[in-house]
CSV table of C-alpha atoms in Angstrom, one decimal:
chain,number,residue,atom,x,y,z
G,1,MET,CA,0.2,0.3,0.4
G,2,ALA,CA,1.0,3.2,-1.2
G,3,PRO,CA,1.7,5.9,1.9
G,4,GLU,CA,-0.1,8.8,2.2
G,5,VAL,CA,0.4,12.7,1.9
G,6,SER,CA,0.8,13.8,5.6
G,7,ARG,CA,2.7,16.4,7.1
G,8,ALA,CA,2.0,14.6,10.3
G,9,GLY,CA,6.5,14.5,10.5
G,10,ASP,CA,6.3,18.1,11.7
G,11,ALA,CA,5.0,17.8,14.8
G,12,VAL,CA,8.7,16.6,15.9
G,13,ALA,CA,11.5,18.7,15.5
G,14,PRO,CA,14.3,19.0,12.7
G,15,LEU,CA,17.4,19.0,14.2
G,16,GLN,CA,19.4,21.1,14.9
G,17,ASP,CA,23.1,20.1,14.5
G,18,LEU,CA,25.0,16.2,14.1
G,19,ASP,CA,24.5,16.2,18.3
G,20,ASP,CA,20.8,16.3,18.4
G,21,LEU,CA,20.6,13.3,16.1
G,22,THR,CA,20.4,10.6,18.9
G,23,PRO,CA,18.8,7.8,19.4
G,24,GLY,CA,15.5,8.6,21.8
G,25,TRP,CA,15.2,11.4,17.9
G,26,MET,CA,15.3,8.4,15.7
G,27,THR,CA,12.8,6.8,17.9
G,28,ASP,CA,10.1,10.1,18.1
G,29,ALA,CA,11.0,10.7,14.0
G,30,LEU,CA,10.5,6.9,12.9
G,31,GLN,CA,6.6,6.2,15.3
G,32,VAL,CA,5.6,9.7,13.3
G,33,HIS,CA,4.9,6.5,10.7
G,34,HIS,CA,5.9,3.2,12.9
G,35,PRO,CA,4.5,2.7,16.2
G,36,ASP,CA,5.7,0.9,18.9
G,37,VAL,CA,9.4,0.9,16.9
G,38,GLU,CA,12.1,2.2,19.1
G,39,VAL,CA,15.5,3.2,17.8
G,40,THR,CA,17.9,1.2,20.6
G,41,GLY,CA,21.1,2.3,19.8
G,42,LEU,CA,22.7,4.5,16.9
G,43,HIS,CA,25.6,4.9,15.2
G,44,LEU,CA,27.8,7.5,12.9
G,45,GLY,CA,28.8,6.8,9.4
G,46,ALA,CA,29.9,8.6,6.3
G,47,VAL,CA,29.2,12.7,7.3
G,48,ARG,CA,29.3,14.2,4.1
G,49,HIS,CA,28.5,18.4,4.9
G,50,GLY,CA,27.7,21.3,1.9
G,51,SER,CA,24.7,22.7,0.4
G,52,GLU,CA,22.9,20.4,3.6
G,53,SER,CA,24.8,17.7,5.7
G,54,THR,CA,24.8,13.8,4.8
G,55,VAL,CA,24.2,10.9,7.9
G,56,ARG,CA,24.7,7.9,7.2
G,57,VAL,CA,23.6,5.4,10.0
G,58,MET,CA,23.5,2.6,11.5
G,59,LEU,CA,20.6,1.7,13.3
G,60,ASP,CA,19.2,-1.3,16.5
G,61,TYR,CA,16.2,-1.5,17.1
G,62,ASN,CA,13.1,-3.7,19.5
G,63,SER,CA,11.0,-6.4,18.2
G,64,ALA,CA,8.7,-4.0,16.8
G,65,GLY,CA,11.4,-2.3,14.0
G,66,HIS,CA,13.0,-6.0,13.7
G,67,GLU,CA,8.8,-6.5,12.6
G,68,GLN,CA,7.9,-3.8,10.8
G,69,GLN,CA,11.4,-4.6,8.7
G,70,LEU,CA,12.6,-0.9,9.0
G,71,PRO,CA,16.0,-1.4,7.1
G,72,PRO,CA,20.1,-1.6,9.4
G,73,THR,CA,21.0,1.3,7.7
G,74,MET,CA,19.7,4.9,6.5
G,75,TYR,CA,20.7,8.7,6.3
G,76,VAL,CA,19.2,11.6,7.7
G,77,LYS,CA,19.7,14.4,5.9
G,78,GLY,CA,19.4,18.0,7.0
G,79,GLN,CA,20.5,22.2,7.7
G,80,LEU,CA,23.3,20.4,9.7
G,81,SER,CA,26.2,23.8,9.1
G,82,THR,CA,26.4,27.1,9.7
G,83,ARG,CA,26.0,26.8,5.4
G,84,ALA,CA,22.9,25.5,4.7
G,85,THR,CA,21.1,28.0,7.3
G,86,GLU,CA,22.3,31.4,5.8
G,87,GLY,CA,21.4,33.0,3.0
G,88,ILE,CA,18.6,32.0,0.6
G,89,LEU,CA,20.3,27.9,1.2
G,90,GLY,CA,17.5,27.3,4.3
G,91,PRO,CA,14.3,28.4,2.9
G,92,MET,CA,15.6,26.4,-1.2
G,93,THR,CA,16.3,23.2,0.9
G,94,LEU,CA,13.1,22.9,2.9
G,95,THR,CA,11.5,21.7,-0.4
G,96,GLU,CA,12.3,18.4,-0.4
G,97,ALA,CA,11.2,17.8,2.7
G,98,ARG,CA,7.6,18.8,1.8
G,99,PHE,CA,8.2,16.7,-1.7
G,100,PHE,CA,8.7,13.4,-0.2
G,101,GLN,CA,5.7,14.4,2.3
G,102,ASP,CA,3.3,15.8,-0.4
G,103,VAL,CA,3.6,14.3,-3.6
G,104,ALA,CA,5.7,11.3,-2.9
G,105,PRO,CA,3.0,8.8,-2.2
G,106,LEU,CA,1.3,10.5,-5.4
G,107,LEU,CA,4.2,8.3,-7.2
G,108,PRO,CA,4.5,5.1,-6.3
G,109,GLU,CA,5.7,4.0,-9.0
G,110,LEU,CA,8.8,6.5,-9.7
G,111,ASN,CA,11.5,5.3,-9.0
G,112,ILE,CA,12.8,7.1,-5.7
G,113,THR,CA,14.6,6.8,-2.7
G,114,LYS,CA,12.2,5.5,0.5
G,115,CYS,CA,11.4,8.0,2.6
G,116,TYR,CA,11.0,7.0,6.5
G,117,PHE,CA,10.7,10.4,8.0
G,118,ALA,CA,10.5,14.3,6.7
G,119,SER,CA,9.8,17.7,8.9
G,120,VAL,CA,9.6,21.4,7.8
G,121,ALA,CA,9.8,23.8,10.0
G,122,ASP,CA,10.3,27.5,10.3
G,123,GLY,CA,10.8,28.2,7.4
G,124,ARG,CA,13.7,27.7,7.1
G,125,ARG,CA,14.5,24.1,9.1
G,126,SER,CA,14.7,20.5,8.0
G,127,THR,CA,15.3,16.9,8.5
G,128,ILE,CA,14.5,14.1,6.7
G,129,VAL,CA,15.0,10.2,7.3
G,130,MET,CA,16.1,8.3,4.1
G,131,GLU,CA,16.2,4.8,3.1
G,132,ASP,CA,20.3,3.9,2.3
G,133,LEU,CA,20.4,3.4,-1.7
G,134,PHE,CA,23.3,1.3,-1.3
G,135,ALA,CA,21.4,-1.3,0.8
G,136,ARG,CA,19.5,-1.8,-2.1
G,137,ASN,CA,22.8,-2.5,-5.0
G,138,ALA,CA,21.7,0.4,-6.3
G,139,THR,CA,25.1,3.2,-8.3
G,140,LEU,CA,25.3,6.4,-8.1
G,141,GLY,CA,25.7,8.7,-11.3
G,142,ALA,CA,28.6,11.0,-11.7
G,143,ALA,CA,27.8,14.4,-13.2
G,144,GLY,CA,29.5,14.3,-17.2
G,145,THR,CA,30.2,11.0,-17.5
G,146,THR,CA,28.0,9.1,-19.7
G,147,VAL,CA,24.6,6.6,-19.9
G,148,THR,CA,23.6,4.2,-22.7
G,149,PRO,CA,20.1,5.4,-25.0
G,150,ALA,CA,19.0,2.4,-23.6
G,151,THR,CA,19.2,4.1,-20.2
G,152,ALA,CA,17.5,7.6,-20.7
G,153,TYR,CA,14.9,5.8,-22.8
G,154,LEU,CA,14.7,4.6,-19.3
G,155,MET,CA,15.0,8.3,-17.3
G,156,ALA,CA,13.0,10.0,-20.0
G,157,GLU,CA,9.6,7.7,-19.2
G,158,GLN,CA,10.6,8.4,-15.6
G,159,PHE,CA,10.1,12.2,-16.5
G,160,ALA,CA,7.1,11.6,-18.3
G,161,GLN,CA,5.6,9.8,-15.0
G,162,LEU,CA,6.4,13.3,-12.6
G,163,HIS,CA,5.5,15.8,-15.0
G,164,ALA,CA,2.0,14.5,-15.6
G,165,LEU,CA,0.8,14.5,-12.9
G,166,TRP,CA,0.4,18.3,-12.1
G,167,PHE,CA,0.9,18.8,-15.6
G,168,ASP,CA,-0.4,22.2,-16.2
G,169,ALA,CA,-2.6,21.8,-12.2
G,170,PRO,CA,-4.3,24.4,-9.7
G,171,GLU,CA,-2.2,22.3,-7.0
G,172,LEU,CA,1.3,24.3,-9.0
G,173,ASP,CA,-1.0,27.0,-7.2
G,174,SER,CA,-1.7,26.0,-4.4
G,175,THR,CA,0.8,24.1,-3.1
G,176,ASP,CA,2.4,26.8,0.0
G,177,TRP,CA,6.2,25.7,-0.6
G,178,LEU,CA,6.3,26.0,-4.8
G,179,ALA,CA,9.0,28.2,-6.6
G,180,ASN,CA,7.8,29.0,-10.0
G,181,SER,CA,11.2,29.2,-12.5
G,182,SER,CA,9.2,30.5,-15.4
G,183,ALA,CA,10.0,34.1,-14.4
G,184,ARG,CA,7.5,35.4,-15.6
G,185,ASP,CA,6.0,37.7,-12.3
G,186,VAL,CA,9.9,39.5,-12.6
G,187,ASP,CA,11.2,42.2,-14.8
G,188,LEU,CA,13.1,40.5,-17.6
G,189,ASP,CA,14.4,43.3,-19.6
G,190,LYS,CA,15.2,45.3,-15.7
G,191,MET,CA,17.0,41.7,-14.5
G,192,ALA,CA,19.1,42.0,-18.5
G,193,THR,CA,19.7,45.2,-18.3
G,194,GLU,CA,20.8,45.4,-15.1
G,195,GLU,CA,22.7,41.6,-15.1
G,196,THR,CA,21.8,40.3,-11.4
G,197,GLY,CA,19.3,37.6,-11.2
G,198,ILE,CA,19.9,34.9,-13.7
G,199,PHE,CA,21.6,37.4,-15.8
G,200,GLY,CA,24.1,37.5,-13.2
G,201,SER,CA,27.1,35.4,-15.2
G,202,PHE,CA,26.7,37.9,-18.0
G,203,LYS,CA,28.8,40.6,-16.4
G,204,GLU,CA,30.8,42.2,-19.0
G,205,GLY,CA,34.4,40.8,-17.4
G,206,TRP,CA,33.0,38.1,-16.8
G,207,TRP,CA,31.3,36.5,-19.8
G,208,ALA,CA,34.7,38.1,-21.5
G,209,ARG,CA,37.2,35.2,-19.0
G,210,ARG,CA,34.8,32.5,-19.1
G,211,THR,CA,33.6,32.5,-23.4
G,212,GLN,CA,37.9,32.8,-23.9
G,213,LEU,CA,38.5,29.9,-22.9
G,214,PRO,CA,39.4,26.9,-24.3
G,215,HIS,CA,36.5,25.1,-23.9
G,216,CYS,CA,34.7,27.5,-26.5
G,217,ALA,CA,36.9,27.6,-29.2
G,218,PHE,CA,34.5,25.6,-30.7
G,219,LEU,CA,31.4,27.6,-30.8
G,220,PRO,CA,30.4,30.3,-33.6
G,221,ALA,CA,31.4,33.7,-33.1
G,222,GLU,CA,27.2,33.9,-32.7
G,223,LEU,CA,26.6,31.9,-29.8
G,224,THR,CA,29.7,33.4,-27.3
G,225,HIS,CA,28.6,37.2,-29.0
G,226,ARG,CA,27.0,38.4,-25.1
G,227,ALA,CA,24.2,40.7,-26.9
G,228,THR,CA,23.2,37.5,-28.0
G,229,MET,CA,22.3,35.7,-25.6
G,230,LYS,CA,21.6,38.2,-23.3
G,231,GLN,CA,18.8,38.4,-25.4
G,232,ALA,CA,18.4,34.7,-26.3
G,233,LEU,CA,17.7,33.7,-22.4
G,234,VAL,CA,15.3,36.3,-22.4
G,235,SER,CA,13.3,35.1,-25.4
G,236,LYS,CA,13.1,31.5,-23.7
G,237,TYR,CA,11.1,33.2,-20.4
G,238,ARG,CA,9.2,35.1,-22.6
G,239,ALA,CA,8.6,31.4,-25.1
G,240,GLU,CA,7.8,28.7,-22.6
G,241,GLY,CA,7.4,30.8,-20.1
G,242,SER,CA,3.4,31.4,-21.5
G,243,LEU,CA,3.0,27.9,-22.2
G,244,PRO,CA,1.4,25.0,-19.4
G,245,HIS,CA,3.7,24.1,-16.9
G,246,CYS,CA,4.2,21.3,-14.9
G,247,LEU,CA,6.0,19.9,-11.3
G,248,ILE,CA,9.6,19.4,-12.1
G,249,HIS,CA,13.0,18.1,-10.6
G,250,GLY,CA,14.9,20.8,-10.1
G,251,ASP,CA,18.5,19.5,-11.2
G,252,PRO,CA,18.7,16.4,-13.3
G,253,HIS,CA,21.9,15.9,-13.7
G,254,LEU,CA,23.4,12.4,-13.6
G,255,GLY,CA,25.2,12.8,-9.8
G,256,ASN,CA,21.4,13.6,-8.9
G,257,ILE,CA,20.1,10.0,-10.4
G,258,PHE,CA,20.8,7.0,-9.5
G,259,PHE,CA,20.8,3.1,-11.1
G,260,ASP,CA,18.9,-0.1,-9.5
G,261,ALA,CA,21.5,-3.3,-10.1
G,262,ASP,CA,19.0,-4.1,-12.8
G,263,GLY,CA,20.2,-0.8,-14.5
G,264,ARG,CA,16.5,2.0,-14.3
G,265,PRO,CA,17.2,4.4,-12.8
G,266,GLY,CA,15.5,6.6,-10.9
G,267,LEU,CA,15.8,10.4,-9.0
G,268,TYR,CA,17.1,12.1,-6.0
G,269,ASP,CA,18.5,15.1,-4.0
G,270,TRP,CA,15.4,16.9,-5.6
G,271,SER,CA,14.9,20.6,-6.7
G,272,PRO,CA,11.8,20.8,-7.4
G,273,MET,CA,10.1,24.0,-8.7
G,274,VAL,CA,7.3,25.1,-11.0
G,275,GLY,CA,8.6,25.0,-14.4
G,276,ARG,CA,8.6,23.2,-18.2
G,277,TRP,CA,9.0,19.5,-18.9
G,278,GLY,CA,11.7,20.3,-21.0
G,279,ASP,CA,13.8,21.9,-17.9
G,280,ASP,CA,14.2,18.3,-17.2
G,281,LEU,CA,14.2,16.7,-20.3
G,282,ASN,CA,16.7,18.2,-21.9
G,283,TYR,CA,19.0,18.8,-19.6
G,284,ALA,CA,18.7,15.1,-18.2
G,285,ILE,CA,19.0,13.5,-21.4
G,286,VAL,CA,21.0,16.7,-23.2
G,287,GLY,CA,23.7,16.3,-20.3
G,288,SER,CA,23.9,12.6,-20.1
G,289,LEU,CA,24.4,11.7,-24.0
G,290,ASP,CA,27.7,11.2,-26.1
G,291,ILE,CA,27.3,13.0,-28.3
G,292,ASP,CA,26.6,11.3,-31.0
G,293,ASP,CA,24.4,9.2,-29.4
G,294,ARG,CA,22.4,12.7,-28.9
G,295,ARG,CA,22.5,13.5,-32.4
G,296,GLU,CA,21.1,9.7,-32.8
G,297,HIS,CA,18.2,9.5,-29.9
G,298,GLU,CA,17.7,12.9,-29.0
G,299,GLN,CA,13.8,13.1,-31.2
G,300,PRO,CA,13.1,9.2,-30.8
G,301,ILE,CA,13.8,9.6,-26.6
G,302,LEU,CA,11.6,12.9,-27.1
G,303,ARG,CA,8.9,11.4,-28.5
G,304,HIS,CA,9.0,8.0,-26.2
G,305,TYR,CA,8.8,10.8,-23.2
G,306,LEU,CA,6.1,12.0,-25.2
G,307,HIS,CA,4.4,8.9,-25.1
G,308,HIS,CA,4.6,8.1,-21.6
G,309,LEU,CA,3.8,11.7,-20.6
G,310,VAL,CA,-0.1,10.7,-22.1
G,311,LEU,CA,0.3,6.9,-20.6
G,312,HIS,CA,0.2,8.8,-17.3
G,313,GLY,CA,-2.1,10.6,-18.1
G,314,GLY,CA,-0.5,14.1,-19.3
G,315,PRO,CA,-1.4,16.2,-22.2
G,316,VAL,CA,-1.0,15.1,-26.3
G,317,ILE,CA,2.1,17.7,-27.1
G,318,PRO,CA,2.2,18.2,-31.0
G,319,TRP,CA,5.1,17.2,-32.3
G,320,ASP,CA,6.4,20.2,-33.9
G,321,ASP,CA,5.7,22.3,-30.2
G,322,ALA,CA,7.7,20.0,-28.7
G,323,TRP,CA,11.1,19.5,-30.5
G,324,LEU,CA,10.2,23.7,-30.4
G,325,SER,CA,10.6,24.2,-26.8
G,326,TRP,CA,13.0,20.8,-27.3
G,327,ARG,CA,16.1,23.1,-28.7
G,328,ARG,CA,14.8,25.9,-26.7
G,329,GLN,CA,14.8,24.6,-24.1
G,330,THR,CA,19.2,23.8,-24.8
G,331,ILE,CA,19.2,26.9,-23.1
G,332,HIS,CA,19.6,26.2,-20.1
G,333,GLY,CA,22.5,23.7,-20.1
G,334,PHE,CA,24.1,25.5,-21.9
G,335,MET,CA,24.6,28.5,-19.6
G,336,TYR,CA,27.4,25.7,-18.2
G,337,MET,CA,29.7,27.5,-19.8
G,338,LEU,CA,29.9,30.4,-17.5
G,339,CYS,CA,30.0,28.5,-14.7
G,340,SER,CA,32.3,29.4,-12.6
G,341,PRO,CA,35.3,26.3,-10.7
G,342,ARG,CA,34.8,26.9,-7.1
G,343,GLN,CA,31.4,25.8,-8.3
G,344,GLN,CA,31.5,22.7,-10.1
G,345,PRO,CA,34.6,20.8,-11.8
G,346,GLU,CA,36.5,22.6,-14.9
G,347,ASP,CA,36.9,19.4,-16.8
G,348,LEU,CA,32.9,19.3,-16.0
G,349,ILE,CA,32.6,22.6,-17.4
G,350,THR,CA,34.6,21.6,-20.3
G,351,VAL,CA,32.2,18.8,-20.9
G,352,GLN,CA,29.2,20.1,-20.5
G,353,THR,CA,29.6,23.1,-22.6
G,354,LEU,CA,31.0,20.5,-25.3
G,355,ARG,CA,27.2,18.5,-25.3
G,356,PHE,CA,24.5,21.8,-24.6
G,357,GLY,CA,27.2,23.7,-27.2
G,358,TRP,CA,26.5,21.3,-29.8
G,359,ASN,CA,23.3,20.3,-29.0
G,360,ALA,CA,22.6,24.3,-30.1
G,361,ILE,CA,24.6,24.7,-32.9
G,362,ASP,CA,23.5,20.7,-34.6
G,363,ASN,CA,20.0,21.7,-33.7
G,364,ASP,CA,19.8,25.6,-34.5
G,365,MET,CA,18.7,27.1,-31.7
G,366,LEU,CA,18.8,30.4,-31.5
G,367,GLY,CA,16.7,30.0,-34.8
G,368,ALA,CA,14.1,28.2,-31.9
G,369,LEU,CA,14.4,31.0,-29.7
G,370,GLY,CA,13.8,33.8,-32.7
G,371,ILE,CA,17.0,35.2,-32.7
């Protein structure tokens, strides 16, 4: 039986720091959905601090825990470092917890990590207790690597199921924690002129420095022309922002995808938001395939996605509209070339610039954007 949509976990306060992760706290957390369970022992495994902290825990239970077949290892994720609770990171990271509370139960066939507990408090802090993927012998993907075309088709099926759930649905406006990535409520011209927000990477000095690096040498002049690309990005948000939206993963690079022992892909490390289906699909597929494989398979993969979108209750999107949107959405990944090496390794920036750059050339991205 699929779990029910519930925010019952909010009754248990999220962790403030690592010292709060005790058998008592874990008992309270697990009892939200597993009555009578008691954690009798808790041992910390690997700890990673970044924009969020993740902690692998090894657990001992009373008899109720064993009767309910709770696993001996889990992962705990939350804002357990100063970096995670300062600036904008706090409000952004709680959306994953809300996803597991409000959305994941509605998608029982989607391949995601099982969530045992989620709690949100104060609009800035959250904690999730989730499945240890290594216990199911899963392999974690790595950004900048490649997948086979066969795997890319399976990835498209996962996105189709997710996107169909709330495609152009009222929940996109009524769900209190969902941010909108379309920029439809901002002054795009003002933002582009001032080079703020999504246009922050267009500042003249930074643009010149990044586009003159060797990984951009293959690009034609128009794709490294600052004013042209700024207008292209404005056009993308204008053209796509007026079209129907859906719930998207938000950051589906290969580093946020896992693979079961049989090769089936799954999604984790969620940044859920309201966006266009192509935000997810183009970014994931173009960023994961070898360039020659992408050239051969991108249209069949897109058709496969559109077919499965309908199978899961989504709309019929005419091919010409879908292909035009796919070509426009390439600019999202193409902007990878402007990443700072403090954000991403330079070798990863190079790989993604090649993949999205050749996609932009092959499919006339600028033409699709009316430039």
